[in-house]
CSV table of C-alpha atoms and ligand atoms in Angstrom, one decimal:
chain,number,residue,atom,x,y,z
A,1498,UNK,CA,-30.7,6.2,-11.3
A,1499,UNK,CA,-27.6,8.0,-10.8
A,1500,UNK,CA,-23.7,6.7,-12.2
A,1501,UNK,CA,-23.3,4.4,-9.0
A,1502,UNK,CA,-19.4,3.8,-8.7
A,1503,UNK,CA,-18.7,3.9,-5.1
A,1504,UNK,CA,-15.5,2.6,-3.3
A,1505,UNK,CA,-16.6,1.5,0.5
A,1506,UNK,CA,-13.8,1.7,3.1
A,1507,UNK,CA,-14.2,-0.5,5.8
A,1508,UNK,CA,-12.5,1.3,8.6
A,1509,UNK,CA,-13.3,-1.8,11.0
A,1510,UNK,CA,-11.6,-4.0,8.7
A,1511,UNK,CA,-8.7,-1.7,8.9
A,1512,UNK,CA,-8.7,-1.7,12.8
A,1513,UNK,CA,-8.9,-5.2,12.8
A,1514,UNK,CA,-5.9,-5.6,10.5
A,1515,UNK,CA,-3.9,-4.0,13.0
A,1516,UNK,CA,-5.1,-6.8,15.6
A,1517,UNK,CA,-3.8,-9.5,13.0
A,1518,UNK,CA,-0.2,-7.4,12.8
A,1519,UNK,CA,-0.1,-7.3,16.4
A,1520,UNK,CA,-0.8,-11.1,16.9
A,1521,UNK,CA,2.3,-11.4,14.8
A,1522,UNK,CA,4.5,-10.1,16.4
A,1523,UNK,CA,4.4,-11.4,19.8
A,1524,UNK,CA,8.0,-10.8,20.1
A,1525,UNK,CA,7.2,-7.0,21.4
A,1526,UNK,CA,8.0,-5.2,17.9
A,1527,UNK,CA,6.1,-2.0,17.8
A,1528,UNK,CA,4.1,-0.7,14.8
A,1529,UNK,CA,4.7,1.9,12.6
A,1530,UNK,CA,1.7,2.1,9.8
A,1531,UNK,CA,2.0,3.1,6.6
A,1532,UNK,CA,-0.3,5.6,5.3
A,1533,UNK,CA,1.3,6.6,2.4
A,1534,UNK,CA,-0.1,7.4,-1.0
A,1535,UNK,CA,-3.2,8.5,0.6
A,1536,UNK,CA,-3.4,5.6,3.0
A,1537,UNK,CA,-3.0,3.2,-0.1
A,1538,UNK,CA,-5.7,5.0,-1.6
A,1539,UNK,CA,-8.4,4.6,1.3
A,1540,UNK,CA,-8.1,8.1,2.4
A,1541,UNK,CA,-5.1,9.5,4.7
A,1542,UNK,CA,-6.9,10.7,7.2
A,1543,UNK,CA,-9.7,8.5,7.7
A,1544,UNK,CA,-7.1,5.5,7.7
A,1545,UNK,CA,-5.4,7.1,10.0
A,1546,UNK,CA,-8.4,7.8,12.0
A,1547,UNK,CA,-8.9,3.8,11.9
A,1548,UNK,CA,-5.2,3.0,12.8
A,1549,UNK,CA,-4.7,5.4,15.8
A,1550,UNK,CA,-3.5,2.4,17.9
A,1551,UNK,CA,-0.4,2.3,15.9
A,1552,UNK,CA,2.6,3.4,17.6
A,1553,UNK,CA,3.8,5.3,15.0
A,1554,UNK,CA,3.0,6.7,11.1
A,1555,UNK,CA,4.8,6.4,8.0
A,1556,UNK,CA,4.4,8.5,5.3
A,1557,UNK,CA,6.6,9.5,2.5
A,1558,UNK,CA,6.5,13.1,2.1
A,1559,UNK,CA,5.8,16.5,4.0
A,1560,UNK,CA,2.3,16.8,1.9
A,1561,UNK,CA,1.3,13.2,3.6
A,1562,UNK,CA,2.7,14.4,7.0
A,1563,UNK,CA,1.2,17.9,7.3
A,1564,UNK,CA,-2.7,16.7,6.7
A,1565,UNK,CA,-2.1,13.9,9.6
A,1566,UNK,CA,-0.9,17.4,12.3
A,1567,UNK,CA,-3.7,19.5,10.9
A,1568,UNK,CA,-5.9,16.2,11.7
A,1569,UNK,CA,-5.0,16.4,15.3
A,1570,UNK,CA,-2.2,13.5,15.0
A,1571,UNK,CA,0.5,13.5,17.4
A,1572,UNK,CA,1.8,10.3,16.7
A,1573,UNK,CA,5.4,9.8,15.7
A,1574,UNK,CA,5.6,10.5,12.1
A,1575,UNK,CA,8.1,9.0,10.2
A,1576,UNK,CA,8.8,10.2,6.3
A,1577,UNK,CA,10.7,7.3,4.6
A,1578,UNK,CA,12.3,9.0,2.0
A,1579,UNK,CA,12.8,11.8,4.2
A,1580,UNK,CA,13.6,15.7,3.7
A,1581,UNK,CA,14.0,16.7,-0.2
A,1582,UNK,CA,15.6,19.6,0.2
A,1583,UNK,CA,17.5,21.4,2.8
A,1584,UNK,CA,14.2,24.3,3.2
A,1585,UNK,CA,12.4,21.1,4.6
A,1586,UNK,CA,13.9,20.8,7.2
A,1587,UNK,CA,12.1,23.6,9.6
A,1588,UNK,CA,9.0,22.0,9.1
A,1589,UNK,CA,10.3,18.9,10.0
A,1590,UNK,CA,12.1,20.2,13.3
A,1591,UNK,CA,8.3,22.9,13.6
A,1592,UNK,CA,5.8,19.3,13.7
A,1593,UNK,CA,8.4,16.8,15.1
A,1594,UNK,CA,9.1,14.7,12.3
A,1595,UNK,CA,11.5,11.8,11.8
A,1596,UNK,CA,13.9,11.7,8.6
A,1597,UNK,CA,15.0,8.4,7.2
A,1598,UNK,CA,18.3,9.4,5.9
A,1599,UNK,CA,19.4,7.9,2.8
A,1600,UNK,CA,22.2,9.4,0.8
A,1601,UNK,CA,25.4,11.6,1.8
A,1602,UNK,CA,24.0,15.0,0.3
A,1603,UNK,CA,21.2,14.5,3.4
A,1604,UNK,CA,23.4,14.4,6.1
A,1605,UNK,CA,25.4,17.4,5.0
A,1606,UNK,CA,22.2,19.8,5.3
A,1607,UNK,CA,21.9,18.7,8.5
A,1608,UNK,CA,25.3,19.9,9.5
A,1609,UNK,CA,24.6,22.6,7.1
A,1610,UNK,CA,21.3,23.3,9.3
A,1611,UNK,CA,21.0,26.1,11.9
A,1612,UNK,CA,20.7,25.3,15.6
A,1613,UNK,CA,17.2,24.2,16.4
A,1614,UNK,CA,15.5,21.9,17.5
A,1615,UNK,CA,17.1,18.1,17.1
A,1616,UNK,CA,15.5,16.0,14.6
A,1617,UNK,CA,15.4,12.1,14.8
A,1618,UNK,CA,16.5,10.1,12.0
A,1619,UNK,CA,16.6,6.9,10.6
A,1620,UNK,CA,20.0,5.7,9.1
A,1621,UNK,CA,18.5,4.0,5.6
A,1622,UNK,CA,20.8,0.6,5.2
A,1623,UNK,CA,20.4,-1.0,1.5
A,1624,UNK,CA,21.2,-4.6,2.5
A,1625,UNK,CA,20.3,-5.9,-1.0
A,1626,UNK,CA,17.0,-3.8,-2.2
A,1627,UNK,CA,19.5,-1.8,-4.2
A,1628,UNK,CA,17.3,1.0,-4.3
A,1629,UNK,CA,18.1,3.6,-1.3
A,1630,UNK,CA,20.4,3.7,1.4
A,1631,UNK,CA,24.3,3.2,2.5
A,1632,UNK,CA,26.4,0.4,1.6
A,1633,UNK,CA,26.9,-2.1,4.6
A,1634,UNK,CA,30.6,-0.9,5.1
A,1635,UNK,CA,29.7,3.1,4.9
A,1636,UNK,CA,26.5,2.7,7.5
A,1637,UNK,CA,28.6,2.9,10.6
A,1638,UNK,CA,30.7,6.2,9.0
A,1639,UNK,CA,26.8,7.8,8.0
A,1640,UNK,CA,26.3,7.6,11.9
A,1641,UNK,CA,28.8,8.8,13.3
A,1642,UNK,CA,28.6,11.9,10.8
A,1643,UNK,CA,25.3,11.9,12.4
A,1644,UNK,CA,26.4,12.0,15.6
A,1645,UNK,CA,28.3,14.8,15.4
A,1646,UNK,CA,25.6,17.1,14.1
A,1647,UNK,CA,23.6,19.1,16.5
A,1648,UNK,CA,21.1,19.3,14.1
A,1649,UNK,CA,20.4,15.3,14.8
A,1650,UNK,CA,18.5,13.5,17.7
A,1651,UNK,CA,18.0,9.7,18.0
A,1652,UNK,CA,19.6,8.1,15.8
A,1653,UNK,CA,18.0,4.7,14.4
A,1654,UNK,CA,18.2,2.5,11.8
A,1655,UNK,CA,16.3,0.9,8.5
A,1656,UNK,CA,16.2,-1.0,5.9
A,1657,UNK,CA,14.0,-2.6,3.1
A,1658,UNK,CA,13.5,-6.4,2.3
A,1659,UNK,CA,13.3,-7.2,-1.0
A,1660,UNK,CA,11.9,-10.5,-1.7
A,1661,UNK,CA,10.0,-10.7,1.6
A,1662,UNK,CA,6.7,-11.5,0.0
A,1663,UNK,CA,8.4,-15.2,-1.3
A,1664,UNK,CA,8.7,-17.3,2.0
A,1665,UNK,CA,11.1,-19.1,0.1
A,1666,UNK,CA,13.3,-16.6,-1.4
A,1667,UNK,CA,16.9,-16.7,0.4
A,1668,UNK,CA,17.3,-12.8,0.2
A,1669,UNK,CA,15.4,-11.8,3.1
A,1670,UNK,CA,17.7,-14.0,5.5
A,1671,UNK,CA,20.9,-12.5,3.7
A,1672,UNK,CA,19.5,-9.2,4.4
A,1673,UNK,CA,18.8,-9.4,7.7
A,1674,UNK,CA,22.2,-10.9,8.3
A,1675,UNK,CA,23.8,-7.7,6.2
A,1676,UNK,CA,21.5,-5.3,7.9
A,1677,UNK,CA,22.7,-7.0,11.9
A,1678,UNK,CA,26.6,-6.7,10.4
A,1679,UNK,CA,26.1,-2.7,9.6
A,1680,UNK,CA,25.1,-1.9,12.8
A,1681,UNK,CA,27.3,-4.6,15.1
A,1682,UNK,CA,28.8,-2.9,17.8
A,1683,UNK,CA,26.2,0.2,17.5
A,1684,UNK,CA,23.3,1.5,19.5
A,1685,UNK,CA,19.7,2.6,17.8
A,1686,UNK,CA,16.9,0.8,17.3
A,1687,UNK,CA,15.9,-1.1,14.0
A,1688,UNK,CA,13.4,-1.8,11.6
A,1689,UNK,CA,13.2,-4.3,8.3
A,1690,UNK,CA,9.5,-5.6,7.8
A,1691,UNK,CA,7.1,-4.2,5.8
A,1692,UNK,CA,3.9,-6.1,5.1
A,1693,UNK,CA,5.5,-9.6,4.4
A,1694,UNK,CA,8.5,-9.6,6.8
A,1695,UNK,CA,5.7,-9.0,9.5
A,1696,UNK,CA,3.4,-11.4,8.7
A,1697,UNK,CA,5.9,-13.8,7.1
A,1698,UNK,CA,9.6,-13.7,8.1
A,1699,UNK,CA,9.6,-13.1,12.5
A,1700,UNK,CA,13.4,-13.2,12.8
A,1701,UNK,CA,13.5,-9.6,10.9
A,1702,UNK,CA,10.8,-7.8,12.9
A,1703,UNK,CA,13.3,-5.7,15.1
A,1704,UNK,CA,11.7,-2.9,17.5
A,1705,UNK,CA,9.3,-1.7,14.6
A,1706,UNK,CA,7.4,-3.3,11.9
A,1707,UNK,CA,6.4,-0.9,9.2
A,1708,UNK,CA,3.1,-2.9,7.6
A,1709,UNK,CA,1.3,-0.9,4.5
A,1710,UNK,CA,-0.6,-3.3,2.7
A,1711,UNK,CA,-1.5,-5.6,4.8
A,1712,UNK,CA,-3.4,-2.9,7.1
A,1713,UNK,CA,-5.8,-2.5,4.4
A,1714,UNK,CA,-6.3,-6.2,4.0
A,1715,UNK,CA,-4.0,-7.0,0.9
A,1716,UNK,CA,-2.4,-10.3,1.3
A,1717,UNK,CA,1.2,-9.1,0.7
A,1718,UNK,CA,2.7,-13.1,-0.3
A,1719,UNK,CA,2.8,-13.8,-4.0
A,1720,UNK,CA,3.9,-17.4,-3.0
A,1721,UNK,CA,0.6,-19.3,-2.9
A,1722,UNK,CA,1.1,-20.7,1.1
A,1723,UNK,CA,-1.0,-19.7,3.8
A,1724,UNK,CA,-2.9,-16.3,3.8
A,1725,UNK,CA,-3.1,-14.3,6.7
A,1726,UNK,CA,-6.5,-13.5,8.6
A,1727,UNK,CA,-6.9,-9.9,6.7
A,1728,UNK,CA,-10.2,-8.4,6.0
A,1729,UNK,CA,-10.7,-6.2,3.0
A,1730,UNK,CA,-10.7,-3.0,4.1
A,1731,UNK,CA,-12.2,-1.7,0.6
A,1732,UNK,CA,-15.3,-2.8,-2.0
A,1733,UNK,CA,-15.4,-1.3,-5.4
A,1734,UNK,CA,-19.1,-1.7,-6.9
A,1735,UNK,CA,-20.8,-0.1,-9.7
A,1736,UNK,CA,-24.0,-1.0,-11.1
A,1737,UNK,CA,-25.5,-2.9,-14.3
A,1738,UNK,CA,-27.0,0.4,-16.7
A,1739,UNK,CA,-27.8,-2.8,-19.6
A,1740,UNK,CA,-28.4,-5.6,-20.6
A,1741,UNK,CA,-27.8,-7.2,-24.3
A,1742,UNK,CA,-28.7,-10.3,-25.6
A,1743,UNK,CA,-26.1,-11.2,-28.2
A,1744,UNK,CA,-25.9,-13.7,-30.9
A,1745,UNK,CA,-23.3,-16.6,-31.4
A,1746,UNK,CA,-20.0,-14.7,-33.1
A,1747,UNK,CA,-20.8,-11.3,-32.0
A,1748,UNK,CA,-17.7,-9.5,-30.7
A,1749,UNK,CA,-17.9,-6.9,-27.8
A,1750,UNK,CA,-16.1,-3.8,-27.0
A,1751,UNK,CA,-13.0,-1.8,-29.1
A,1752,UNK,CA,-11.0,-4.3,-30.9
A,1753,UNK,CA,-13.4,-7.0,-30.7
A,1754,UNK,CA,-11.3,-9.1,-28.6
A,1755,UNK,CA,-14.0,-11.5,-26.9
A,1756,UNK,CA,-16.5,-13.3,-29.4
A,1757,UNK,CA,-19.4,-14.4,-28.4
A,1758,UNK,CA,-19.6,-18.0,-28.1
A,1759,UNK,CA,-22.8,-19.0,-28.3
A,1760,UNK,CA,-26.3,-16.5,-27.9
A,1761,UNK,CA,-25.5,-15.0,-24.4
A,1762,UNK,CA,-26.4,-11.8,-22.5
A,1763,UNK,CA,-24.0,-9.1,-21.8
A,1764,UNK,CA,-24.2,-6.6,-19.3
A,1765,UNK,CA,-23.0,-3.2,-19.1
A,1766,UNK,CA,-21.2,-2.0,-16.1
A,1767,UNK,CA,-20.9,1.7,-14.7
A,1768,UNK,CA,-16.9,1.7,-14.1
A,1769,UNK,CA,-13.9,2.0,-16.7
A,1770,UNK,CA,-10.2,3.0,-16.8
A,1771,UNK,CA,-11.3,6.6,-16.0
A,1772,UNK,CA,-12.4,5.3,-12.9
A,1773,UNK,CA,-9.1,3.8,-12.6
A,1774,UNK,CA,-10.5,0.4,-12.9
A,1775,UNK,CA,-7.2,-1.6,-14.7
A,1776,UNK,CA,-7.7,-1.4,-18.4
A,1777,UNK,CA,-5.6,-4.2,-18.7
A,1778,UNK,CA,-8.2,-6.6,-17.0
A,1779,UNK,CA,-8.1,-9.5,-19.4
A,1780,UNK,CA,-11.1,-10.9,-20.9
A,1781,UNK,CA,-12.8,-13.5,-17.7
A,1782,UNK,CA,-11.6,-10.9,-14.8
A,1783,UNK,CA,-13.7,-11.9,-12.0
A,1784,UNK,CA,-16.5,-9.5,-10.8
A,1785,UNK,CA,-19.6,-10.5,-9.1
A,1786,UNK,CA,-23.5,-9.7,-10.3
A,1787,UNK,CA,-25.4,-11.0,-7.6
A,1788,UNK,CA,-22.7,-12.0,-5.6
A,1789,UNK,CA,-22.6,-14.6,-8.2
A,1790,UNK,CA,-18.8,-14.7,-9.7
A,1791,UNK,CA,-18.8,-14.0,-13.4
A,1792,UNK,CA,-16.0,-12.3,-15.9
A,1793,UNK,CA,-15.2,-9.4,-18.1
A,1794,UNK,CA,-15.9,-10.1,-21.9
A,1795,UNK,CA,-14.0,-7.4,-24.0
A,1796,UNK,CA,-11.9,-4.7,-23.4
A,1797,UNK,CA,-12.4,-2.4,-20.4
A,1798,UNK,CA,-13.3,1.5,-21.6
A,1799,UNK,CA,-13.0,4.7,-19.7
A,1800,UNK,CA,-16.7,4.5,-18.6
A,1801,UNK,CA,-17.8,1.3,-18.8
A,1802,UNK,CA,-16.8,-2.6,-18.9
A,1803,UNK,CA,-19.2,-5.6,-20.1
A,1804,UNK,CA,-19.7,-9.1,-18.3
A,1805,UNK,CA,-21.1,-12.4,-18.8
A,1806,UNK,CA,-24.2,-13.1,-17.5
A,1807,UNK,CA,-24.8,-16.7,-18.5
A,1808,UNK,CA,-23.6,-17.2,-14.8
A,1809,UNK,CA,-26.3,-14.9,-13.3
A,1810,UNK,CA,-29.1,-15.3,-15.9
A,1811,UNK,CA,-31.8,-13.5,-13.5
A,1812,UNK,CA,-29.5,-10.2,-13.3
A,1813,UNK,CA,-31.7,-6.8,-13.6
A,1814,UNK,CA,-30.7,-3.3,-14.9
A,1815,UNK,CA,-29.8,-1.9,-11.4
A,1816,UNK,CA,-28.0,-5.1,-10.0
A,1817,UNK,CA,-24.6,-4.2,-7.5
A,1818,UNK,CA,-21.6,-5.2,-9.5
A,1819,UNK,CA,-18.5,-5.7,-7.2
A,1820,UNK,CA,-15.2,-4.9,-8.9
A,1821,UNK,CA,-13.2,-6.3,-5.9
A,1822,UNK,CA,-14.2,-6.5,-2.0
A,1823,UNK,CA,-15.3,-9.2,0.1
A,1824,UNK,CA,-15.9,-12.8,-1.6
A,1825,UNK,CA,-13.2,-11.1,-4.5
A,1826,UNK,CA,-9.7,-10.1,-3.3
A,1827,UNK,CA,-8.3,-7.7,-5.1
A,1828,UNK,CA,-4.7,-9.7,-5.6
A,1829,UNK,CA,-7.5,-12.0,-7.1
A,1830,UNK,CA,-8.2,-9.1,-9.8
A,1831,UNK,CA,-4.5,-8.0,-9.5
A,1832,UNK,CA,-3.3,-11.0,-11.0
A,1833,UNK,CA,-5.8,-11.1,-14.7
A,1834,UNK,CA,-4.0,-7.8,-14.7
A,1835,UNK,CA,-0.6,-8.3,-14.4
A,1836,UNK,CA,0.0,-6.5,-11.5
A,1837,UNK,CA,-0.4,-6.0,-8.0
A,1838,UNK,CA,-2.6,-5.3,-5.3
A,1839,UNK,CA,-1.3,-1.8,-4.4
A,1840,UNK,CA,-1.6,-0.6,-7.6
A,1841,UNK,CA,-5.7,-0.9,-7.7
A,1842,UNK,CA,-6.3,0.4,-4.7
A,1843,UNK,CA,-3.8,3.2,-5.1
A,1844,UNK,CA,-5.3,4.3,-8.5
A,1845,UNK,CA,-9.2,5.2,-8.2
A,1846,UNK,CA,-9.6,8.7,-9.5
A,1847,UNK,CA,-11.9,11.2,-8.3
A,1848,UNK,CA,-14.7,10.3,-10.1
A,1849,UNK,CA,-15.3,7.2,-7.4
A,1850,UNK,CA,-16.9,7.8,-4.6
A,1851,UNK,CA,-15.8,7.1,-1.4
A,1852,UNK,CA,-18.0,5.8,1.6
A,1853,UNK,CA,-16.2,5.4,5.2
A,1854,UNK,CA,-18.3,2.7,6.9
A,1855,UNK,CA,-17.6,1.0,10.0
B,2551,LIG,C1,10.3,2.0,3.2
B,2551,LIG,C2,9.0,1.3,3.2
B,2551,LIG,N1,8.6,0.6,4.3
B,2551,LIG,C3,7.4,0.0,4.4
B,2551,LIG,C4,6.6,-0.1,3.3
B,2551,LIG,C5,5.3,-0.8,3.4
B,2551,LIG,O1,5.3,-1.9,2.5
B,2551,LIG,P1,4.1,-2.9,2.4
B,2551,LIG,O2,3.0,-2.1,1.9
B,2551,LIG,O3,4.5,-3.9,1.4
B,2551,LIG,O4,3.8,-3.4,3.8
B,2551,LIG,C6,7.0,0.6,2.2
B,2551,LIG,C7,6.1,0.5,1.0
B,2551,LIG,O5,6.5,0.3,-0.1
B,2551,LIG,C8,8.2,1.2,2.1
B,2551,LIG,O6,8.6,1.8,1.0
């Protein structure tokens, strides 16, 4: 038996997510997917491969761009953080990509730039994430600047919700309201949602949606309410390499921190932290033997983890473990982790393999 720990990507699942986004915004938004950080850790191109009915891409850099042109992609790419660096900017104008622009020193290497060809750009508004992007009151002054270089094309506009995945949370409706006062009076098309202003909040959804998570099957709401139609579009497995019998009191794993409560079997599991599986999974993490739902007992390590299996007492050496996939979300996992979703997926190393199935 080889080491079996396999991430499957479910590229249907993926195209299907799109379908939800697009049932969600009815109000004619178009769709910009995210791809970033290798597709959320599904694979850039092959996600991309899944999500070619988008209308557009984003990415946040030129080493995510670059793969999706040498893959044949001619969609419109746009990098949200956009150029680093003034010597960007030829490969930006040489594959037609679009630039958020977020910050002053930006806009002067585009009047700084030589004449070529014009490059599109996205005015970056911070309406109350307080992370990038012009003030309200210095938007309209960034576009005209913008405006007057030759170096610029379209100009459009963004911005990035904050509390969008609470349908509760006030800020998202004081954003929107600050991100319609920056650009009053002014032409250029707009976009706000991510994930959860798609699928949650329609008064923000603008001409383009730009869902990431959700696309992969990640419910993006943190607020308990309805979840959204979303497949998985990844399983994790690995496989049971042993199984102990242990005695009343015995304590499992470094530091000892689960004792056994009563006589009880104990499986060994092919996938640790050097996997990427969270180390930080608390003792009763779900993962399924069997398709049966069972929990971690002890501390994760970087090869292997151990599980109950008084809930699946006819489990074999051998036996599929699923770490997260269908019948276990991984916000499900995310959350005996303290953290999120996004960080999971994003954070398998190369010791997984991955399977692309349809
Ligand atoms: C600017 C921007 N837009 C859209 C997204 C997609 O967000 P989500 O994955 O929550 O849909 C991100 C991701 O963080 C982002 O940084």
């Amino acid at each position: 038996m080889n080491r079996i720990t396999r991430a499957t990507v479910h590229l249907a699942a993926l195209r299907h997510n799109l379908a939800v986004v697009r049932s969600y915004t009815a109000g004619g938004a178009r769709v910009m997917a995210v791809l970033k950080a290798d597709g959320y850790g599904h694979g850039l191109t092959r996600a991309a491969g899944a999500l070619t009915e988008a209308d557009a891409f984003a990415v946040s850099c030129l080493a995510e761009a670059l793969p999706l042109r040498a893959a044949g992609h001619r969609h419109r790419i746009v990098l949200l953080e956009g150029f680093f660096g003034a010597e960007e900017i030829p490969l930006f104008r040489r594959e037609a990509l679009e630039a958020v622009i977020h910050s002053p020193w930006q806009i002067e290497c585009l009047e700084q730039a030589p004449a070529g060809e014009p490059i599109d750009v996205w005015v970056k508004v911070d309406t109350g994430m307080h992370r990038l992007g012009f003030r309200p009151e210095d938007a309209h002054a960034a576009r005209e600047r913008l405006r007057r270089c030759e170096a610029v094309g379209t100009i459009r506009w963004m911005t990035h919700l904050a509390c969008a995945d609470d349908r509760d949370d006030p800020t998202t409706t004081a954003q929107r309201r600050a991100f319609e006062q920056a650009r009053a009076g002014l032409p250029g098309e707009a976009s706000a949602a991510n994930s959860a202003g798609t699928l949650g909040w329609p008064g923000v959804h603008g001409d383009w949606v730009r869902p990431g998570v959700c696309l992969y099957g990640v419910s993006p709401f943190i607020d308990g309410g309805e979840r959204p139609p979303l497949r998985p579009g990844m399983t994790l497995e690995a496989r049971l390499i042993a199984i102990n019998h242990h005695r009343a009191g015995d304590r499992i794993g470094y530091g000892g921190t689960f004792v056994c409560p009563e006589d009880m079997p104990v499986g060994v599991v092919s996938i640790g932290y050097g996997d990427g599986y969270p180390r930080h999974a608390s003792n009763g993490t779900p993962v399924l033997v069997r398709g049966r739902t069972t929990g971690l007992t002890g501390r994760v390590s970087m090869d292997m983890l151990c599980v109950d299996l008084r809930p699946v007492p006819d489990a074999a050496v051998g036996d599929r473990v699923v770490l997260w996939g269908e019948d276990l979300p991984v916000e499900t996992v995310a959350a005996h982790c303290e953290t999120i979703a996004y960080e999971l997926v994003c954070q398998l190393t190369s010791r997984v393999s991955f399977v692309y199935a349809d």
